[in-house]
Amino acid sequence: MKYFGYYADIRKQNNVNCTLAAVNKMYYIASSMKNIDGEVEIVSAVSPLNGEQFSENYDLELGIRIRYFKASTGLNKIGNIVKRIFHKMRLFFWAYKNIKQNETVVIYHSLGYMNLFKLLKRIKKFSLILEVEEIYSDVLDNQRLRKKELQFVEIADAYIFPTKLLSDLVNRGRKPEVIVHGTYKVEPLEKKIRNVNINNKKNVLYAGTFDPRKGGAYAAINAVKYLPENYHMHILGFGTENDIYNIQQLVETVNSQSKASVSYDGLKSGEDYVRFVQSCDVGVSTQNPSASFNDTSFPSKILSYFSNGLKVVSVRIPVVETSKIGDIVFYYDKQEPREIATAIIEACESEESEDVRIRITRLDTEFCINLKMLIEKVKRV
């Protein structure tokens, strides 16, 4: 099967326009597809943030192949626009040549190529399973774009959603669907180590975007002011150069005002990320609860925390509370630093109950069964 999306092999490609959360989920779904269909080809739409990227394809692992297209950045804004057009043309013509009529194709929804695939579907009449993680125009707060985005989403023959709430919004025709909150991959706990530099501390982690529109990193850092001195908050994540600078400045300010401490620890991936997460006790999901995207998108960091054995603190929002892991999350109700800190302390001091990794393993089994049924339904149509 072919699986289109903004995917990058972060061992080789780390200067491209994609997010780690999307890459991790795509790899998980590709692995599940491989177990069902035997072979998966991930066709990547990524392009370099600067410099040049060469066309190549190779095996990520047995049964999963990655394909990139040649792309480069221009010398100025006009040059960048021209380069992006050529890159999309390469993607379009490859897809036109290689997608067979009535073939089943999985596409990770993106504003970047939705018009391209809308045209391709009309021409090639392939069966489309669309992975819709969120309505991006809600994040951008663009109502005109939202109408176009929903029109594209409606052309799919089946869906992969992160939440039932997003399904209710988009899948009004009740087409075949499967729901997967995030990456249901349990990491072995023998990787768990303790950071000697923060020994005897309660280690709290925020991992994710620094986008001020989502606000999660800022809320987590400000909560440090109300934590006891034996707590340390780690900030892992990504953003623009300006976003990172603002986070570093806030970290310095809060450290000067607090008994607890906070550090910006950069962006980690793969084995380094797993080891770092497992050195912590609690993971926080602190995005702005009043933003419209919270009605539909599921915070993927929650599953990452649980898969590594952490307790989880989240703002109380319907997509989390009604999810299949909603009953094992510690909640706070107001997006205020003191409220967040109180929930963090409650989680740290709570007794261990259910092994959350057992819950995640069950969800993995359930998802693989449902995905197989979904693919079989689409292929019969």
PDB file of N, CA and C in Angstrom, residues 189 192 194 202 280-282 306 308-312 328 330 346-357:
ATOM      1  N   LEU A 189      10.598  -0.853  29.688  1.00  0.00           N
ATOM      2  CA  LEU A 189      11.020  -0.002  30.793  1.00  0.00           C
ATOM      3  C   LEU A 189      12.451  -0.256  31.244  1.00  0.00           C
ATOM      4  N   LYS A 192      14.651   2.650  31.173  1.00  0.00           N
ATOM      5  CA  LYS A 192      14.456   3.709  32.149  1.00  0.00           C
ATOM      6  C   LYS A 192      15.741   3.985  32.929  1.00  0.00           C
ATOM      7  N   ARG A 194      17.853   7.281  35.325  1.00  0.00           N
ATOM      8  CA  ARG A 194      17.660   8.524  36.073  1.00  0.00           C
ATOM      9  C   ARG A 194      18.775   9.512  35.733  1.00  0.00           C
ATOM     10  N   LYS A 202      11.458  15.436  41.813  1.00  0.00           N
ATOM     11  CA  LYS A 202      10.294  14.992  41.059  1.00  0.00           C
ATOM     12  C   LYS A 202      10.414  15.608  39.665  1.00  0.00           C
ATOM     13  N   CYS A 280      11.684  10.748  33.687  1.00  0.00           N
ATOM     14  CA  CYS A 280      10.728  11.647  34.341  1.00  0.00           C
ATOM     15  C   CYS A 280       9.614  10.864  35.038  1.00  0.00           C
ATOM     16  N   ASP A 281       8.844  11.564  35.846  1.00  0.00           N
ATOM     17  CA  ASP A 281       7.775  10.938  36.618  1.00  0.00           C
ATOM     18  C   ASP A 281       6.388  11.270  36.077  1.00  0.00           C
ATOM     19  N   VAL A 282       6.207  12.489  35.619  1.00  0.00           N
ATOM     20  CA  VAL A 282       4.898  12.968  35.170  1.00  0.00           C
ATOM     21  C   VAL A 282       5.070  13.731  33.867  1.00  0.00           C
ATOM     22  N   PHE A 306       2.277   7.925  28.381  1.00  0.00           N
ATOM     23  CA  PHE A 306       1.776   6.661  28.916  1.00  0.00           C
ATOM     24  C   PHE A 306       2.613   5.470  28.430  1.00  0.00           C
ATOM     25  N   ASN A 308       5.595   5.261  27.937  1.00  0.00           N
ATOM     26  CA  ASN A 308       6.872   5.200  28.652  1.00  0.00           C
ATOM     27  C   ASN A 308       6.688   5.117  30.161  1.00  0.00           C
ATOM     28  N   GLY A 309       5.464   4.832  30.601  1.00  0.00           N
ATOM     29  CA  GLY A 309       5.217   4.561  32.010  1.00  0.00           C
ATOM     30  C   GLY A 309       5.020   5.766  32.899  1.00  0.00           C
ATOM     31  N   LEU A 310       4.822   6.967  32.326  1.00  0.00           N
ATOM     32  CA  LEU A 310       4.626   8.167  33.133  1.00  0.00           C
ATOM     33  C   LEU A 310       3.160   8.329  33.543  1.00  0.00           C
ATOM     34  N   LYS A 311       2.937   9.074  34.619  1.00  0.00           N
ATOM     35  CA  LYS A 311       1.601   9.572  34.934  1.00  0.00           C
ATOM     36  C   LYS A 311       1.369  10.817  34.084  1.00  0.00           C
ATOM     37  N   VAL A 312       0.108  11.134  33.826  1.00  0.00           N
ATOM     38  CA  VAL A 312      -0.199  12.230  32.906  1.00  0.00           C
ATOM     39  C   VAL A 312      -1.142  13.239  33.544  1.00  0.00           C
ATOM     40  N   ILE A 328      -7.633   7.460  33.297  1.00  0.00           N
ATOM     41  CA  ILE A 328      -6.369   7.298  34.019  1.00  0.00           C
ATOM     42  C   ILE A 328      -5.506   8.563  33.934  1.00  0.00           C
ATOM     43  N   PHE A 330      -4.821  12.601  35.198  1.00  0.00           N
ATOM     44  CA  PHE A 330      -5.060  13.577  36.260  1.00  0.00           C
ATOM     45  C   PHE A 330      -5.401  14.918  35.597  1.00  0.00           C
ATOM     46  N   GLU A 346      -0.500  16.377  42.786  1.00  0.00           N
ATOM     47  CA  GLU A 346      -1.428  15.257  43.039  1.00  0.00           C
ATOM     48  C   GLU A 346      -0.975  14.005  42.291  1.00  0.00           C
ATOM     49  N   ALA A 347      -0.585  14.167  41.023  1.00  0.00           N
ATOM     50  CA  ALA A 347      -0.147  13.022  40.220  1.00  0.00           C
ATOM     51  C   ALA A 347       1.136  12.416  40.799  1.00  0.00           C
ATOM     52  N   CYS A 348       2.083  13.261  41.170  1.00  0.00           N
ATOM     53  CA  CYS A 348       3.356  12.766  41.709  1.00  0.00           C
ATOM     54  C   CYS A 348       3.175  12.014  43.012  1.00  0.00           C
ATOM     55  N   GLU A 349       2.252  12.459  43.837  1.00  0.00           N
ATOM     56  CA  GLU A 349       2.071  11.860  45.163  1.00  0.00           C
ATOM     57  C   GLU A 349       1.087  10.694  45.173  1.00  0.00           C
ATOM     58  N   SER A 350       0.429  10.437  44.045  1.00  0.00           N
ATOM     59  CA  SER A 350      -0.573   9.367  43.999  1.00  0.00           C
ATOM     60  C   SER A 350       0.098   7.997  44.003  1.00  0.00           C
ATOM     61  N   GLU A 351      -0.622   7.010  44.500  1.00  0.00           N
ATOM     62  CA  GLU A 351      -0.127   5.643  44.499  1.00  0.00           C
ATOM     63  C   GLU A 351      -0.247   5.057  43.093  1.00  0.00           C
ATOM     64  N   GLU A 352       0.689   4.164  42.739  1.00  0.00           N
ATOM     65  CA  GLU A 352       0.601   3.478  41.450  1.00  0.00           C
ATOM     66  C   GLU A 352      -0.649   2.597  41.449  1.00  0.00           C
ATOM     67  N   SER A 353      -1.387   2.626  40.324  1.00  0.00           N
ATOM     68  CA  SER A 353      -2.571   1.761  40.224  1.00  0.00           C
ATOM     69  C   SER A 353      -2.406   0.854  39.007  1.00  0.00           C
ATOM     70  N   GLU A 354      -3.241   1.022  38.018  1.00  0.00           N
ATOM     71  CA  GLU A 354      -3.156   0.192  36.813  1.00  0.00           C
ATOM     72  C   GLU A 354      -1.866   0.491  36.054  1.00  0.00           C
ATOM     73  N   ASP A 355      -1.240  -0.554  35.540  1.00  0.00           N
ATOM     74  CA  ASP A 355      -0.085  -0.360  34.662  1.00  0.00           C
ATOM     75  C   ASP A 355      -0.618   0.186  33.339  1.00  0.00           C
ATOM     76  N   VAL A 356      -0.355   1.463  33.081  1.00  0.00           N
ATOM     77  CA  VAL A 356      -0.934   2.102  31.891  1.00  0.00           C
ATOM     78  C   VAL A 356      -0.433   1.453  30.615  1.00  0.00           C
ATOM     79  N   ARG A 357       0.752   0.826  30.670  1.00  0.00           N
ATOM     80  CA  ARG A 357       1.298   0.189  29.478  1.00  0.00           C
ATOM     81  C   ARG A 357       0.467  -1.017  29.055  1.00  0.00           C
TER      82      ARG A 357
END
